[in-house]
Coordinates of C-alpha atoms in Angstrom, one line a residue:
M1 CA 100.8 95.2 110.3
I2 CA 99.3 92.7 107.9
N3 CA 97.0 94.7 105.7
I4 CA 97.7 97.9 103.8
L5 CA 94.4 99.4 104.9
E6 CA 95.8 99.8 108.3
Y7 CA 97.8 102.8 107.0
L8 CA 94.6 104.7 106.3
E9 CA 92.8 103.6 109.4
E10 CA 95.6 104.6 111.7
T11 CA 96.0 107.9 110.0
L12 CA 92.2 108.6 110.5
D13 CA 92.7 107.9 114.2
E14 CA 95.8 110.1 114.6
I15 CA 95.5 112.9 112.0
P16 CA 94.4 116.3 113.6
N17 CA 92.1 117.1 110.7
P18 CA 90.5 114.0 108.9
N19 CA 89.2 116.4 106.3
K20 CA 92.7 117.2 105.1
V21 CA 93.0 116.6 101.4
A22 CA 94.8 113.3 100.6
F23 CA 94.8 113.3 96.8
A24 CA 94.1 116.0 94.3
G25 CA 93.9 115.9 90.6
A26 CA 91.6 115.8 87.6
D27 CA 88.5 113.7 87.9
T28 CA 85.8 113.1 85.2
S29 CA 83.1 113.0 87.9
G30 CA 83.9 116.6 88.8
R31 CA 85.7 115.8 92.1
T32 CA 89.2 117.1 92.0
E33 CA 90.2 116.1 95.5
L34 CA 89.4 113.6 98.2
T35 CA 90.0 113.9 101.9
F36 CA 91.2 111.0 104.1
H37 CA 87.7 110.8 105.5
E38 CA 86.1 110.6 102.1
L39 CA 88.6 108.0 100.9
S40 CA 87.6 105.8 103.8
G41 CA 83.9 106.3 103.1
L42 CA 84.1 105.6 99.4
G43 CA 86.4 102.6 100.0
R44 CA 84.1 101.1 102.6
A45 CA 81.0 101.6 100.4
C46 CA 82.8 99.9 97.4
G47 CA 84.1 97.1 99.6
S48 CA 80.6 96.5 101.0
Y49 CA 79.2 96.3 97.4
I50 CA 81.8 93.7 96.5
T51 CA 81.3 91.5 99.6
N52 CA 77.5 91.7 99.3
S53 CA 77.9 90.6 95.6
G54 CA 79.4 87.4 96.8
I55 CA 82.8 88.1 95.3
K56 CA 85.6 86.7 97.4
K57 CA 89.4 86.9 97.0
R58 CA 89.0 87.5 93.3
P59 CA 90.7 89.8 90.8
I60 CA 88.8 93.0 90.1
A61 CA 89.7 95.3 87.2
V62 CA 89.8 99.0 87.8
F63 CA 89.4 100.7 84.4
M64 CA 89.3 104.4 85.2
Q65 CA 91.0 107.6 84.3
K66 CA 93.8 108.8 86.5
S67 CA 92.1 110.5 89.4
P68 CA 91.6 110.4 93.2
S69 CA 88.5 108.3 92.5
M70 CA 90.6 105.6 91.0
I71 CA 92.7 105.4 94.2
A72 CA 89.4 105.2 96.2
A73 CA 88.4 102.3 93.9
F74 CA 91.7 100.5 94.7
L75 CA 90.9 100.8 98.4
G76 CA 87.4 99.6 97.8
V77 CA 88.6 96.4 96.2
I78 CA 91.0 95.9 99.1
Y79 CA 88.2 96.5 101.7
G80 CA 86.2 93.9 99.8
G81 CA 88.9 91.3 100.4
C82 CA 89.9 91.2 96.7
Y83 CA 92.9 92.4 94.7
Y84 CA 92.9 95.0 91.9
I85 CA 94.1 95.0 88.4
P86 CA 94.6 98.6 87.3
L87 CA 94.2 99.3 83.6
D88 CA 95.3 102.2 81.4
S89 CA 92.3 104.2 80.1
E90 CA 94.2 105.0 76.9
M91 CA 95.4 101.5 76.3
P92 CA 94.4 99.9 72.9
A93 CA 91.5 97.5 73.2
F94 CA 93.8 94.8 71.8
R95 CA 96.1 94.9 74.9
I96 CA 93.2 95.3 77.4
H97 CA 91.5 92.2 76.0
L98 CA 94.8 90.2 76.4
I99 CA 94.9 91.3 80.1
L100 CA 91.3 90.6 80.8
E101 CA 91.5 87.2 79.2
T102 CA 94.4 86.4 81.5
V103 CA 92.8 87.5 84.8
N104 CA 89.1 86.8 84.0
P105 CA 88.0 89.4 86.6
S106 CA 84.7 89.1 88.5
L107 CA 84.1 92.8 88.1
I108 CA 85.2 95.8 86.1
I109 CA 84.9 99.1 87.8
C110 CA 84.9 102.0 85.4
D111 CA 84.0 105.7 85.2
D112 CA 81.9 107.8 82.8
V113 CA 84.6 107.9 80.2
T114 CA 85.8 104.3 80.3
S115 CA 82.3 103.0 80.4
E116 CA 81.8 104.6 76.9
I117 CA 85.1 103.0 75.8
I118 CA 83.9 99.6 76.9
A119 CA 80.6 100.1 75.0
G120 CA 82.5 101.0 71.9
W121 CA 84.7 97.9 71.8
D122 CA 84.3 96.0 68.5
V123 CA 85.0 92.7 70.1
P124 CA 82.9 91.7 73.2
L125 CA 84.5 90.4 76.3
P126 CA 85.2 86.6 76.0
F127 CA 83.7 85.9 79.4
S128 CA 80.8 86.9 81.6
C129 CA 81.8 89.9 83.7
Q130 CA 79.9 92.6 85.5
V131 CA 80.8 96.2 84.5
I132 CA 79.8 98.9 86.9
N133 CA 80.5 102.6 87.2
F134 CA 82.3 103.6 90.4
S135 CA 79.8 106.4 91.1
E136 CA 77.1 103.7 91.4
V137 CA 79.2 101.4 93.6
C138 CA 79.7 104.3 96.0
K139 CA 76.0 104.6 96.6
H140 CA 76.0 101.2 98.3
T141 CA 75.3 101.1 102.1
N142 CA 78.2 100.3 104.2
D143 CA 78.1 96.7 105.7
E144 CA 80.5 96.9 108.6
V145 CA 79.9 93.3 109.6
A146 CA 80.8 92.0 106.2
L147 CA 83.9 94.3 106.1
A148 CA 85.0 93.0 109.5
N149 CA 84.6 89.4 108.4
V150 CA 86.9 90.1 105.4
R151 CA 89.6 91.4 107.7
V152 CA 89.4 88.4 110.1
N153 CA 90.4 86.1 107.3
A154 CA 93.1 88.4 105.8
I155 CA 96.8 87.6 106.0
D156 CA 99.8 89.6 104.7
A157 CA 100.5 87.0 102.0
D158 CA 97.2 87.8 100.3
P159 CA 97.6 89.5 96.9
L160 CA 97.1 93.2 96.8
Y161 CA 97.3 94.0 93.1
V162 CA 98.4 92.6 89.7
V163 CA 100.2 95.0 87.4
F164 CA 100.9 94.0 83.8
T165 CA 104.3 94.5 82.2
S166 CA 105.3 93.6 78.7
G167 CA 106.0 89.9 78.1
S168 CA 108.9 88.4 76.2
T169 CA 106.5 86.7 73.9
G170 CA 104.6 89.8 73.2
V171 CA 101.9 88.8 75.7
P172 CA 101.6 91.0 78.9
K173 CA 102.8 89.5 82.1
G174 CA 100.9 90.0 85.3
V175 CA 103.1 90.6 88.3
V176 CA 101.5 89.8 91.6
A177 CA 102.3 91.9 94.7
T178 CA 101.2 91.0 98.3
H179 CA 100.3 93.2 101.2
R180 CA 103.6 92.2 102.9
S181 CA 105.8 93.1 100.0
V182 CA 104.1 96.5 99.6
I183 CA 104.2 97.3 103.4
D184 CA 107.9 96.5 103.6
Y185 CA 108.5 98.7 100.6
I186 CA 106.6 101.6 102.0
E187 CA 108.3 101.3 105.3
N188 CA 111.7 101.4 103.7
L189 CA 111.0 104.0 101.1
S190 CA 109.4 106.5 103.5
T191 CA 112.5 106.3 105.7
V192 CA 114.8 107.0 102.8
L193 CA 112.7 109.9 101.6
D194 CA 112.1 111.2 105.2
V195 CA 108.3 111.4 104.6
S196 CA 106.1 113.1 107.2
A197 CA 102.6 114.7 107.4
D198 CA 104.1 117.8 105.8
T199 CA 105.2 116.0 102.7
V200 CA 103.4 117.1 99.5
F201 CA 104.0 114.7 96.6
G202 CA 103.8 115.5 92.9
N203 CA 102.8 112.3 91.3
Q204 CA 104.0 111.7 87.7
S205 CA 103.5 108.0 87.1
P206 CA 100.3 106.5 85.8
L207 CA 98.2 104.7 88.4
Y208 CA 98.2 101.5 86.4
L209 CA 101.9 101.1 87.2
D210 CA 103.5 100.0 90.4
A211 CA 105.6 103.2 90.4
C212 CA 102.6 105.1 91.9
L213 CA 103.1 103.1 95.1
K214 CA 105.6 105.8 96.2
E215 CA 102.9 108.4 96.5
V216 CA 99.7 106.4 97.1
Y217 CA 100.4 104.3 100.1
T218 CA 103.1 106.6 101.6
T219 CA 100.5 109.4 101.6
L220 CA 98.0 107.1 103.5
K221 CA 100.7 106.1 106.0
F222 CA 101.7 109.6 107.0
G223 CA 98.6 111.6 106.4
A224 CA 100.6 113.5 103.7
S225 CA 99.2 114.9 100.5
A226 CA 99.7 114.0 96.8
Y227 CA 98.8 115.9 93.6
L228 CA 98.2 113.8 90.6
I229 CA 99.9 116.0 88.0
P230 CA 98.1 116.2 84.7
Q231 CA 100.1 114.4 82.0
S232 CA 99.6 117.4 79.6
L233 CA 101.8 119.6 81.9
F234 CA 104.8 117.5 81.0
M235 CA 104.6 118.9 77.5
F236 CA 104.9 122.4 78.9
P237 CA 107.8 122.3 81.5
V238 CA 107.5 125.9 82.6
K239 CA 103.9 125.5 83.4
L240 CA 104.8 122.2 85.2
I241 CA 107.2 124.1 87.4
E242 CA 104.5 126.8 88.1
Y243 CA 102.1 124.0 89.1
I244 CA 104.7 122.6 91.5
N245 CA 105.2 126.0 93.1
D246 CA 101.5 126.9 93.2
N247 CA 100.6 123.7 95.0
G248 CA 103.6 123.6 97.4
I249 CA 104.8 120.3 96.1
N250 CA 108.1 119.4 97.9
T251 CA 108.7 115.8 97.0
I252 CA 108.8 114.1 93.6
C253 CA 109.6 110.6 92.5
W254 CA 109.8 110.7 88.8
V255 CA 111.3 108.6 86.0
A256 CA 114.5 110.1 84.8
S257 CA 113.1 111.0 81.4
A258 CA 110.6 113.3 82.9
L259 CA 113.3 115.2 84.8
S260 CA 115.4 115.2 81.6
L261 CA 112.5 116.7 79.7
V262 CA 112.3 119.7 82.1
A263 CA 116.1 120.2 82.0
G264 CA 116.6 119.5 78.3
L265 CA 114.0 122.1 77.2
G266 CA 115.6 124.8 79.3
A267 CA 112.7 125.2 81.7
L268 CA 115.0 125.4 84.7
K269 CA 116.5 128.5 83.3
A270 CA 113.1 130.1 82.9
A271 CA 111.6 129.0 86.2
T272 CA 112.7 127.5 89.5
P273 CA 110.8 124.8 91.4
K274 CA 111.3 126.7 94.7
T275 CA 109.2 124.4 96.9
L276 CA 111.0 121.1 96.0
H277 CA 113.4 119.7 98.6
T278 CA 113.4 116.0 97.7
I279 CA 113.9 114.6 94.1
A280 CA 113.9 110.9 93.7
F281 CA 114.5 109.4 90.2
G282 CA 114.8 106.0 88.6
S283 CA 113.5 103.5 86.0
E284 CA 115.9 104.8 83.4
V285 CA 119.5 106.1 83.3
F286 CA 119.5 109.8 84.2
P287 CA 121.8 111.7 81.8
I288 CA 124.5 113.3 83.8
K289 CA 124.1 116.7 82.0
H290 CA 120.5 116.9 83.0
Y291 CA 121.1 115.7 86.6
N292 CA 123.8 118.4 87.0
L293 CA 121.4 121.1 85.7
W294 CA 118.8 120.0 88.4
R295 CA 121.5 120.0 91.1
E296 CA 122.8 123.4 90.1
T297 CA 119.3 124.8 90.2
L298 CA 118.4 123.2 93.6
P299 CA 121.8 122.9 95.4
D300 CA 120.1 122.4 98.8
A301 CA 117.7 119.7 97.7
R302 CA 118.2 115.9 98.2
F303 CA 118.6 113.8 95.1
I304 CA 118.0 110.1 95.5
H305 CA 118.6 107.4 92.9
L306 CA 116.1 104.5 93.2
Y307 CA 116.4 101.2 91.4
G308 CA 114.2 98.1 91.4
P309 CA 111.9 96.0 89.2
T310 CA 108.2 95.4 89.4
E311 CA 108.9 91.8 90.4
A312 CA 110.5 93.1 93.6
T313 CA 107.7 95.5 94.5
G314 CA 108.8 98.9 93.3
M315 CA 112.4 99.7 94.3
S316 CA 115.1 97.6 95.9
C317 CA 118.1 99.9 96.1
F318 CA 118.8 103.6 96.8
Y319 CA 121.6 106.1 96.6
E320 CA 121.7 109.7 97.7
A321 CA 123.7 111.7 95.2
V322 CA 125.4 114.6 97.0
R323 CA 127.6 116.1 94.2
T324 CA 127.7 116.9 90.5
Y325 CA 129.2 114.3 88.2
E326 CA 131.5 114.3 85.2
T327 CA 129.7 113.3 81.9
D328 CA 131.7 110.0 81.8
E329 CA 130.6 109.0 85.3
S330 CA 127.4 107.2 86.3
I331 CA 125.4 107.6 89.4
P332 CA 125.4 104.4 91.6
I333 CA 122.2 102.6 92.4
G334 CA 123.8 102.3 95.8
H335 CA 122.8 99.7 98.4
P336 CA 119.7 97.5 99.0
F337 CA 116.8 98.5 101.3
P338 CA 116.8 96.7 104.7
N339 CA 115.7 93.1 104.5
T340 CA 116.7 93.0 100.9
E341 CA 119.8 91.4 99.4
I342 CA 121.3 92.0 96.0
I343 CA 123.3 89.2 94.5
L344 CA 125.4 89.4 91.3
L345 CA 125.7 86.2 89.3
D346 CA 127.7 85.5 86.2
D347 CA 126.7 83.1 83.4
N348 CA 127.9 80.2 85.6
S349 CA 125.7 81.2 88.5
K350 CA 128.8 82.3 90.4
V351 CA 129.5 85.6 92.1
P352 CA 131.9 87.5 89.7
E353 CA 135.1 89.0 90.9
D354 CA 135.2 92.5 92.3
G355 CA 134.4 95.1 89.6
Q356 CA 133.2 92.4 87.1
P357 CA 129.7 92.5 85.7
G358 CA 127.0 90.1 86.7
E359 CA 123.2 89.8 86.5
I360 CA 121.4 91.6 89.3
C361 CA 119.4 89.1 91.4
I362 CA 117.2 90.0 94.3
R363 CA 116.1 88.1 97.4
G364 CA 113.8 89.1 100.3
T365 CA 110.2 89.6 101.3
C366 CA 110.0 92.2 98.6
L367 CA 109.7 89.5 95.9
S368 CA 106.5 88.9 94.0
P369 CA 105.0 85.4 94.4
G370 CA 105.3 85.3 90.6
Y371 CA 103.3 85.9 87.4
F372 CA 99.6 85.6 87.4
S373 CA 98.5 82.2 85.9
D374 CA 101.9 81.7 84.3
D375 CA 103.9 79.0 86.1
E376 CA 106.4 78.7 83.2
K377 CA 107.5 82.3 83.3
T378 CA 107.5 82.3 87.1
V379 CA 109.8 79.3 87.3
A380 CA 112.1 80.8 84.8
A381 CA 112.4 84.2 86.5
F382 CA 112.1 83.2 90.2
I383 CA 114.8 80.6 90.7
Q384 CA 116.5 78.8 93.5
N385 CA 119.4 80.7 95.0
P386 CA 122.4 78.8 93.7
L387 CA 124.4 80.1 96.7
S388 CA 122.0 78.6 99.3
A389 CA 121.7 75.0 100.6
F390 CA 118.0 75.4 101.5
P391 CA 114.9 76.5 99.5
D392 CA 115.4 80.2 98.8
K393 CA 114.0 82.1 95.9
I394 CA 115.7 84.9 94.1
Y395 CA 114.5 87.0 91.1
K396 CA 116.7 87.3 88.1
T397 CA 116.2 90.9 86.9
G398 CA 117.8 90.6 83.5
D399 CA 119.8 93.8 84.4
M400 CA 123.5 93.7 84.4
G401 CA 125.4 95.5 87.2
R402 CA 128.7 95.7 89.0
R403 CA 130.1 96.7 92.4
G404 CA 132.3 99.7 92.7
S405 CA 135.5 99.8 94.9
N406 CA 133.4 100.9 97.9
G407 CA 130.8 98.2 97.5
E408 CA 128.2 100.4 95.9
L409 CA 126.1 98.9 93.1
Y410 CA 126.1 100.3 89.5
Y411 CA 123.6 99.5 86.8
I412 CA 125.2 98.7 83.4
S413 CA 122.4 97.7 81.0
R414 CA 119.7 95.2 80.1
R415 CA 120.7 91.6 79.5
D416 CA 117.9 90.9 77.0
H417 CA 115.6 92.8 74.7
Q418 CA 113.5 94.3 77.4
I419 CA 114.0 98.1 77.5
K420 CA 113.0 100.9 79.8
H421 CA 111.6 103.8 77.8
M422 CA 109.6 106.9 79.0
G423 CA 109.4 105.3 82.4
H424 CA 107.8 102.1 81.1
R425 CA 109.2 98.6 80.9
I426 CA 108.7 97.3 77.3
E427 CA 109.5 94.1 75.6
L428 CA 110.4 94.8 72.0
A429 CA 108.7 91.5 71.2
E430 CA 105.4 93.0 72.0
V431 CA 106.0 95.9 69.5
E432 CA 106.9 93.2 66.9
L433 CA 103.8 91.2 67.8
V434 CA 101.5 94.1 67.1
A435 CA 103.4 95.2 64.0
N436 CA 103.3 91.7 62.5
G437 CA 99.5 91.9 62.7
C438 CA 99.4 94.6 60.1
D439 CA 98.4 93.3 56.7
A440 CA 101.0 95.3 54.9
I441 CA 103.9 93.8 57.0
G442 CA 105.4 90.4 56.3
L443 CA 107.9 90.4 59.1
A444 CA 109.0 93.1 61.6
C445 CA 111.8 93.6 64.0
A446 CA 112.1 96.3 66.7
V447 CA 115.4 97.6 68.1
F448 CA 116.2 100.2 70.7
D449 CA 118.7 103.0 70.3
D450 CA 119.5 103.7 73.9
T451 CA 121.7 106.7 73.0
N452 CA 118.8 108.6 71.5
S453 CA 116.1 106.7 73.4
H454 CA 114.5 105.7 70.1
I455 CA 112.4 102.6 69.4
V456 CA 113.0 101.7 65.8
L457 CA 110.9 99.3 63.7
Y458 CA 112.2 97.6 60.6
Y459 CA 109.9 95.6 58.4
V460 CA 109.5 93.8 55.1
L461 CA 106.3 93.9 53.1
S462 CA 103.9 91.1 53.1
E463 CA 103.9 88.9 50.0
S464 CA 100.6 90.2 48.7
V465 CA 101.7 93.8 48.9
A466 CA 105.2 93.2 47.7
A467 CA 103.8 91.6 44.6
E468 CA 102.3 94.9 43.5
T469 CA 104.3 97.5 41.6
M470 CA 105.8 99.9 44.1
D471 CA 106.6 103.5 43.4
E472 CA 107.6 106.2 45.8
A473 CA 104.0 107.4 46.3
S474 CA 102.9 103.8 47.1
N475 CA 105.6 103.3 49.6
K476 CA 104.7 106.5 51.4
K477 CA 101.1 105.4 51.5
I478 CA 102.1 102.0 52.9
K479 CA 104.3 103.6 55.5
S480 CA 101.4 105.9 56.5
T481 CA 99.2 102.8 56.8
V482 CA 101.7 101.1 59.1
R483 CA 102.0 104.1 61.3
S484 CA 98.2 104.4 61.6
Y485 CA 98.0 100.7 62.5
L486 CA 100.7 101.0 65.2
K487 CA 99.1 104.1 66.7
K488 CA 95.8 102.3 66.9
N489 CA 97.2 99.1 68.6
L490 CA 100.1 100.3 70.7
P491 CA 100.2 102.6 73.8
R492 CA 101.9 106.0 73.0
Y493 CA 105.0 105.1 74.9
M494 CA 105.6 102.0 72.8
L495 CA 105.2 103.7 69.4
P496 CA 108.4 103.5 67.2
H497 CA 110.2 106.8 66.7
N498 CA 111.2 105.7 63.2
I499 CA 110.1 103.0 60.9
Y500 CA 111.9 101.6 57.9
Q501 CA 110.9 99.3 55.0
L502 CA 113.6 96.9 53.8
K503 CA 113.7 94.4 51.0
S504 CA 114.9 91.8 53.5
L505 CA 115.9 91.5 57.1
P506 CA 119.5 90.5 57.9
H507 CA 120.0 87.2 59.7
T508 CA 122.7 85.7 61.8
P509 CA 124.4 82.4 60.8
G510 CA 122.1 80.7 63.2
G511 CA 119.0 81.9 61.3
K512 CA 117.9 84.5 63.7
I513 CA 117.2 88.1 62.8
D514 CA 120.4 90.1 63.2
R515 CA 119.2 92.8 65.6
V516 CA 122.8 94.0 66.3
K517 CA 123.3 94.7 62.6
L518 CA 120.0 96.6 62.3
L519 CA 120.9 98.7 65.3
E520 CA 124.3 99.5 63.9
Q521 CA 122.7 100.4 60.6
Y522 CA 120.3 102.8 62.3
K523 CA 123.1 104.5 64.3
T524 CA 125.3 104.7 61.2
E525 CA 122.6 106.4 59.2
R526 CA 122.0 108.9 61.9
M527 CA 125.6 110.0 62.0

């Protein structure tokens, strides 16, 4: 297999009922579900439009609301021999423009809602780019000859998508994934989860993140079904459980914070997700007390801990937890998937002694080719394996881990200022970059309280504002202004939980902002 579309095509040949619903969920066009047959038709029409437009092996942005139609648009881009860049429909224009400037797409596919968003942007796109509604694209007549020619020239090293994570300089980083890396991931993951045509996924992750791979392409491979759960339901956990039961959802792959939300608000005592038999979790540390509540509620279900970075195409390790844990224990991340190797390296690029911490490094066909149009970051993160005598790339995750006495891997913490919050990878530098753009702020520093999962922003006033006479009312007004600015320019999951104004920021002897001191100050004040 060399192309991800083969999953859909083989399923159409083998599935007893091609009109079986593949994906269901809210859709602004009024369509709440798409069958496998409809996915193929929409994808081929979209792909024909792309090829007939003369676009070849180019990035195409998909700027749509989370819906089955957005998945059909992904397939259309692939049928057209291109690769897609999924964008968040609720993302601030500031961030979207940074991404679009980086990839310079040949086409932006939108829907009714996002087309209005584009029309309302204050700053026009800095390049010439066609913007078209997916509903119009789908009216194009299929060109089977053109589609066949695309596939003749396709190889598994071709890019499939580029997803953007937060960059260390505050600028988003585009992680490239290939058909081969995604196919290998889906093959491994589906074995671990024991997926079949009877699997009914409950998708939690946004479609602009690689986390959605678990449901999207696994559904296509097996002829399974997936419900795109409305984000609003996660604010009402009991209704969320009712939704799971009403739709017969039996498999979920959620970030740990989503599972913790359900357990922490007592929803499991009020309702039981009776249809669930497989619960996979990852992206963040799952608090033991919340994990235990889930296990006590569903003692016969499988609980699978998944670990892996976007740069290694989704997940790289798995561990099936088969017991409850004490609160001072941690659940292992286990062992790597087949054809994947995990190497721990210390600061001297040596393998640490047993039980000692080291940076988690990954090798195998799961690795991304690198960051889109950013050789400097690619070379820094994807390095030569110091343990190999021949050319062999490994990815330095920035995560610290250790091996237990039985060889299982344990995650310890982040090595740098990148955090995992609400299921998203975030560079605190990006929060600072946006905050420093506020006229009232002279300098800002963001820290993360992992105990309470709080992003905290400290700032000093800009010189012009600080020169004015400040009273309590004025300070409150400024704080309100800062909050409004951040809300306008940051995604919800990156908004600081608390913000504090200081007369000055502490510095280390080397002249850097003392982040450790700020974090200690925050934790002390909360005690």
